Every structure is written in structure tokens, then in C-alpha cells.
GROMACS .gro file of C-alpha atoms in nm:
model
  235
    1MET     CA    1   1.679  -0.208  -1.468
    2TYR     CA    2   1.766  -0.202  -1.098
    3MET     CA    3   1.676   0.039  -0.820
    4GLU     CA    4   2.039   0.005  -0.718
    5CYS     CA    5   1.992  -0.323  -0.530
    6LEU     CA    6   1.630  -0.407  -0.616
    7PRO     CA    7   1.466  -0.515  -0.941
    8LEU     CA    8   1.250  -0.220  -1.041
    9LYS     CA    9   0.919  -0.279  -1.216
   10GLU     CA   10   0.959  -0.060  -1.524
   11ASN     CA   11   0.634  -0.108  -1.711
   12VAL     CA   12   0.408   0.069  -1.461
   13VAL     CA   13   0.151   0.260  -1.664
   14TRP     CA   14  -0.096   0.458  -1.455
   15LYS     CA   15  -0.428   0.460  -1.636
   16THR     CA   16  -0.696   0.716  -1.559
   17GLU     CA   17  -1.008   0.544  -1.693
   18TYR     CA   18  -1.095   0.373  -1.367
   19GLN     CA   19  -1.470   0.366  -1.431
   20LEU     CA   20  -1.487   0.004  -1.537
   21LEU     CA   21  -1.764  -0.254  -1.522
   22SER     CA   22  -1.761  -0.443  -1.194
   23GLU     CA   23  -1.685  -0.772  -1.364
   24LYS     CA   24  -1.366  -0.622  -1.510
   25LEU     CA   25  -1.275  -0.457  -1.181
   26ASN     CA   26  -1.284  -0.798  -1.019
   27GLU     CA   27  -1.019  -0.935  -1.253
   28GLY     CA   28  -0.666  -0.942  -1.115
   29LEU     CA   29  -0.525  -0.685  -0.875
   30HIS     CA   30  -0.592  -0.312  -0.888
   31ILE     CA   31  -0.365  -0.041  -0.745
   32PHE     CA   32  -0.511   0.307  -0.707
   33LYS     CA   33  -0.292   0.617  -0.663
   34ILE     CA   34  -0.451   0.916  -0.490
   35ALA     CA   35  -0.313   1.265  -0.424
   36VAL     CA   36  -0.450   1.392  -0.092
   37ASP     CA   37  -0.447   1.764  -0.172
   38GLU     CA   38  -0.632   1.715  -0.501
   39HIS     CA   39  -0.914   1.517  -0.343
   40PHE     CA   40  -0.973   1.678  -0.006
   41THR     CA   41  -1.107   2.000  -0.156
   42LYS     CA   42  -1.351   1.794  -0.364
   43ILE     CA   43  -1.496   1.605  -0.068
   44GLU     CA   44  -1.459   1.859   0.213
   45SER     CA   45  -1.828   1.946   0.213
   46ILE     CA   46  -1.964   1.591   0.174
   47TYR     CA   47  -1.732   1.342   0.347
   48LYS     CA   48  -1.931   1.345   0.673
   49ASP     CA   49  -2.224   1.190   0.487
   50PHE     CA   50  -2.016   0.881   0.409
   51LEU     CA   51  -1.773   0.827   0.697
   52THR     CA   52  -1.889   0.653   1.013
   53GLU     CA   53  -1.934   0.845   1.335
   54ARG     CA   54  -1.627   0.672   1.475
   55GLU     CA   55  -1.417   0.776   1.174
   56ILE     CA   56  -1.534   1.137   1.201
   57LEU     CA   57  -1.451   1.147   1.572
   58LYS     CA   58  -1.106   1.006   1.502
   59SER     CA   59  -1.043   1.262   1.227
   60ASN     CA   60  -1.114   1.541   1.475
   61ARG     CA   61  -0.839   1.416   1.705
   62PHE     CA   62  -0.557   1.481   1.460
   63ARG     CA   63  -0.343   1.775   1.564
   64HIS     CA   64  -0.218   1.860   1.218
   65LYS     CA   65  -0.452   1.944   0.932
   66LYS     CA   66  -0.232   1.756   0.684
   67ASP     CA   67  -0.272   1.431   0.880
   68ARG     CA   68  -0.643   1.489   0.925
   69ASP     CA   69  -0.699   1.553   0.555
   70SER     CA   70  -0.504   1.240   0.462
   71TYR     CA   71  -0.710   1.027   0.701
   72ILE     CA   72  -1.039   1.162   0.566
   73VAL     CA   73  -0.939   1.113   0.203
   74ARG     CA   74  -0.819   0.757   0.275
   75LYS     CA   75  -1.143   0.657   0.441
   76TYR     CA   76  -1.365   0.826   0.185
   77ILE     CA   77  -1.186   0.706  -0.129
   78THR     CA   78  -1.144   0.352   0.005
   79ARG     CA   79  -1.519   0.328   0.056
   80LYS     CA   80  -1.585   0.475  -0.287
   81ILE     CA   81  -1.351   0.232  -0.462
   82LEU     CA   82  -1.484  -0.071  -0.275
   83SER     CA   83  -1.841   0.032  -0.356
   84SER     CA   84  -1.747   0.026  -0.726
   85PHE     CA   85  -1.624  -0.332  -0.694
   86LEU     CA   86  -1.933  -0.445  -0.506
   87ASN     CA   87  -2.196  -0.236  -0.686
   88VAL     CA   88  -2.330  -0.097  -0.360
   89GLN     CA   89  -2.358   0.247  -0.205
   90GLN     CA   90  -2.064   0.377  -0.002
   91ASN     CA   91  -2.277   0.381   0.312
   92GLU     CA   92  -2.344   0.010   0.270
   93ILE     CA   93  -1.977  -0.090   0.298
   94GLN     CA   94  -1.921  -0.293   0.615
   95TYR     CA   95  -1.572  -0.385   0.723
   96LEU     CA   96  -1.513  -0.731   0.866
   97LYS     CA   97  -1.207  -0.879   1.035
   98ALA     CA   98  -1.035  -1.185   0.893
   99GLY     CA   99  -0.882  -1.445   1.122
  100ASN     CA  100  -0.562  -1.241   1.136
  101LYS     CA  101  -0.765  -0.924   1.212
  102LYS     CA  102  -0.693  -0.788   0.866
  103PRO     CA  103  -0.999  -0.596   0.739
  104ILE     CA  104  -1.192  -0.744   0.449
  105VAL     CA  105  -1.517  -0.657   0.273
  106GLN     CA  106  -1.751  -0.930   0.153
  107GLY     CA  107  -1.468  -1.153   0.040
  108LEU     CA  108  -1.259  -0.875  -0.117
  109GLU     CA  109  -0.899  -0.829  -0.012
  110PHE     CA  110  -0.771  -0.474   0.012
  111ASN     CA  111  -0.485  -0.282   0.166
  112VAL     CA  112  -0.407   0.086   0.209
  113SER     CA  113  -0.082   0.276   0.254
  114HIS     CA  114  -0.005   0.646   0.273
  115SER     CA  115   0.294   0.874   0.295
  116ASN     CA  116   0.296   1.252   0.287
  117ASN     CA  117   0.058   1.353   0.003
  118LEU     CA  118   0.023   1.010  -0.157
  119ILE     CA  119  -0.218   0.723  -0.091
  120LEU     CA  120  -0.208   0.377  -0.249
  121ILE     CA  121  -0.506   0.142  -0.228
  122ALA     CA  122  -0.477  -0.219  -0.345
  123VAL     CA  123  -0.792  -0.422  -0.416
  124GLY     CA  124  -0.836  -0.778  -0.537
  125SER     CA  125  -0.975  -1.119  -0.454
  126LEU     CA  126  -0.650  -1.264  -0.316
  127PRO     CA  127  -0.419  -1.158  -0.029
  128VAL     CA  128  -0.230  -0.835  -0.096
  129GLY     CA  129  -0.016  -0.587   0.091
  130VAL     CA  130   0.106  -0.247  -0.027
  131ASP     CA  131   0.343   0.008   0.119
  132VAL     CA  132   0.458   0.348  -0.004
  133GLU     CA  133   0.715   0.581   0.150
  134LEU     CA  134   0.831   0.933   0.075
  135MET     CA  135   1.210   0.914   0.064
  136LYS     CA  136   1.335   1.170   0.316
  137GLN     CA  137   1.679   1.279   0.206
  138ASP     CA  138   1.796   1.365   0.558
  139PHE     CA  139   1.676   1.040   0.716
  140SER     CA  140   1.949   0.849   0.901
  141PHE     CA  141   1.873   0.477   0.880
  142THR     CA  142   2.205   0.319   0.975
  143SER     CA  143   2.095   0.240   1.331
  144LEU     CA  144   1.795   0.043   1.198
  145LEU     CA  145   1.986  -0.202   0.980
  146ALA     CA  146   2.083  -0.457   1.246
  147ASP     CA  147   1.738  -0.467   1.407
  148CYS     CA  148   1.523  -0.459   1.094
  149PHE     CA  149   1.708  -0.615   0.801
  150HIS     CA  150   1.834  -0.953   0.695
  151GLN     CA  151   2.212  -0.983   0.662
  152ASP     CA  152   2.190  -1.003   0.282
  153GLU     CA  153   1.970  -0.693   0.274
  154THR     CA  154   2.211  -0.501   0.495
  155ILE     CA  155   2.506  -0.590   0.273
  156LEU     CA  156   2.326  -0.469  -0.038
  157ILE     CA  157   2.218  -0.144   0.126
  158LYS     CA  158   2.572  -0.070   0.242
  159ASN     CA  159   2.719  -0.151  -0.100
  160SER     CA  160   2.460   0.046  -0.293
  161LYS     CA  161   2.548   0.372  -0.470
  162ASP     CA  162   2.208   0.501  -0.360
  163GLN     CA  163   2.174   0.368  -0.007
  164LEU     CA  164   1.868   0.576   0.077
  165THR     CA  165   1.659   0.446  -0.214
  166CYS     CA  166   1.777   0.093  -0.148
  167PHE     CA  167   1.682   0.122   0.220
  168TYR     CA  168   1.334   0.253   0.147
  169GLY     CA  169   1.282  -0.004  -0.127
  170LEU     CA  170   1.361  -0.293   0.103
  171TRP     CA  171   1.161  -0.142   0.387
  172THR     CA  172   0.849  -0.115   0.170
  173ARG     CA  173   0.892  -0.475   0.055
  174LYS     CA  174   0.911  -0.590   0.415
  175GLU     CA  175   0.604  -0.389   0.513
  176ALA     CA  176   0.411  -0.508   0.209
  177ILE     CA  177   0.466  -0.879   0.275
  178LEU     CA  178   0.376  -0.846   0.643
  179LYS     CA  179   0.062  -0.652   0.555
  180ALA     CA  180  -0.033  -0.915   0.297
  181THR     CA  181  -0.014  -1.189   0.561
  182GLY     CA  182  -0.186  -0.971   0.821
  183GLU     CA  183   0.106  -0.999   1.063
  184GLY     CA  184   0.201  -0.633   1.077
  185LEU     CA  185   0.543  -0.534   1.206
  186ILE     CA  186   0.702  -0.814   1.407
  187GLU     CA  187   1.017  -0.852   1.616
  188GLU     CA  188   1.170  -1.105   1.374
  189LEU     CA  189   1.219  -0.854   1.092
  190PRO     CA  190   1.585  -0.952   1.034
  191GLU     CA  191   1.475  -1.309   0.962
  192ILE     CA  192   1.272  -1.202   0.658
  193ASN     CA  193   1.477  -1.163   0.342
  194CYS     CA  194   1.277  -0.957   0.093
  195LEU     CA  195   1.536  -0.948  -0.184
  196PRO     CA  196   1.377  -1.228  -0.391
  197ASN     CA  197   1.081  -1.144  -0.611
  198GLN     CA  198   0.904  -1.455  -0.480
  199ILE     CA  199   0.867  -1.523  -0.111
  200SER     CA  200   0.676  -1.781   0.096
  201ARG     CA  201   0.512  -1.671   0.417
  202LYS     CA  202   0.240  -1.824   0.633
  203ASN     CA  203   0.202  -2.120   0.395
  204GLU     CA  204   0.133  -1.890   0.101
  205ASN     CA  205   0.343  -1.783  -0.196
  206PHE     CA  206   0.373  -1.414  -0.280
  207ASN     CA  207   0.524  -1.210  -0.561
  208LEU     CA  208   0.701  -0.886  -0.470
  209PHE     CA  209   0.712  -0.580  -0.696
  210SER     CA  210   0.889  -0.249  -0.627
  211PHE     CA  211   0.865   0.074  -0.825
  212LEU     CA  212   0.924   0.447  -0.802
  213ILE     CA  213   0.646   0.705  -0.810
  214GLU     CA  214   0.727   1.059  -0.920
  215LYS     CA  215   1.093   1.001  -0.828
  216HIS     CA  216   1.036   1.095  -0.462
  217TYR     CA  217   0.831   0.794  -0.352
  218VAL     CA  218   0.911   0.425  -0.352
  219ALA     CA  219   0.639   0.160  -0.326
  220SER     CA  220   0.616  -0.217  -0.306
  221ILE     CA  221   0.337  -0.469  -0.354
  222ALA     CA  222   0.316  -0.820  -0.213
  223VAL     CA  223   0.046  -1.022  -0.383
  224SER     CA  224  -0.057  -1.385  -0.403
  225SER     CA  225   0.141  -1.567  -0.672
  226LEU     CA  226  -0.193  -1.676  -0.820
  227VAL     CA  227  -0.263  -1.320  -0.940
  228GLN     CA  228  -0.196  -1.296  -1.314
  229GLU     CA  229  -0.260  -0.928  -1.381
  230ILE     CA  230  -0.193  -0.599  -1.200
  231ASN     CA  231  -0.370  -0.280  -1.306
  232PHE     CA  232  -0.250   0.066  -1.202
  233TRP     CA  233  -0.494   0.358  -1.181
  234THR     CA  234  -0.452   0.729  -1.110
  235TYR     CA  235  -0.768   0.812  -0.918
   0.00000   0.00000   0.00000
């Protein structure tokens, strides 16, 4: 099956039994899906006990409550998930910076993405990047094609019956691979062709997966080709 121009991962089964033994959690790659509105009400009275002073100060600077709630849930749930992998308390989680300034925790690799009411958190032992986007039906992307997409990508977007989904799918793939390598958005975006399901970047081989979530979101994962198993969890 194809998401118009992209191979779509069909067999995504979101499991809910995320309370696993740490030794099982450390096998393969784990993708956690979190709904902001469902979780903020649960942690509203306790999150300050687990976030750092710096994180709390930053949360207070958001102008819009929706953005503030999303930030708080991201920080809180990320700490909670990582503490499950490491068998430590949430307050004991200490973020370090890798050589590329990408945050790591005691050898774990993780990456976080959010859009509107949805958060995705990827955790594993090997490099990973994840990106999710709410597909805005009124978004005009034509002006971005020349500056952000490879020629082959642009052709496929223009020829697609569903150009919007194709655009967002390719954009999330591009973001995911650059987050996996720790590069972030770069000026040479058109030089990166994210159509293949395997891509080499920064002397490392990555597999790319794209999938839809609840029909309105598209997400992509870039993960080391050494990863054999991907687990999907609804948190």
C-alpha cells in the first residue's frame, strides 16, 4: 500500500500494555504515542515535583495554554518513560549532550516530536529520529518545494493525487533522518532524497518508515538499520 508516493507501513499495531520489564523494554526500538489533553489533567497537580526549575520557568513563558500543556506533558512523560527503561526515579534522570549536541540519557537514544494534540517519543539503544505532523488542509506548501525538497521528491509530490499527504510524508521523513543524525534542519535540504526506505547519512545506515495516525497525522521514523524490532505503544 502506498501513501500516494510513499510506502506506508501498514502493520502498525498500537499496544497498550507498556508496563514491561526493563530487560524487554531495552530490546529494539519503542515508539510511544501520547495524547496531550488526556494526560495534562492527570499530571496538572504533580508535574512541578518532577520537572526541573528551568523547565517550569520555560513552561510559564508560553503565551497559549495549549502550547504550555503540550510542553509540560512532553517533559513529564519523557522522564517517566526513560525512568522505566533505566529503573530509576524520574527525578534521577539527567540529560547529557552527545557530540552532536543531541540529548542522551545514560547511553539511551531517544527523540521526541509533537504536533497539535499528539506527542511521539522514540526510545532505544541506537540512533533514532521521529517526526509527526498534523496535516493542515489549508496549508500552501508549493513555495517550499524548491528550497526544501530533492528534485525526485518534488516530482512525486506534484504528480500525486494527494499532494498534501505526500508533502507531509516526505517532510516528516526529512525531519526524522536529520533528527536521528543530530543535524537538525540544514540549508542543504534539497540534497537529501528521502524517498528510499534505506538511507546513509553521517557514515551510518538508517531505515525510514512512514505511517498515518488517526487519518489526520502523518509520522516518520528514521532508525539505525541494526534495529530488528519496532514496538508501538499507546501511552
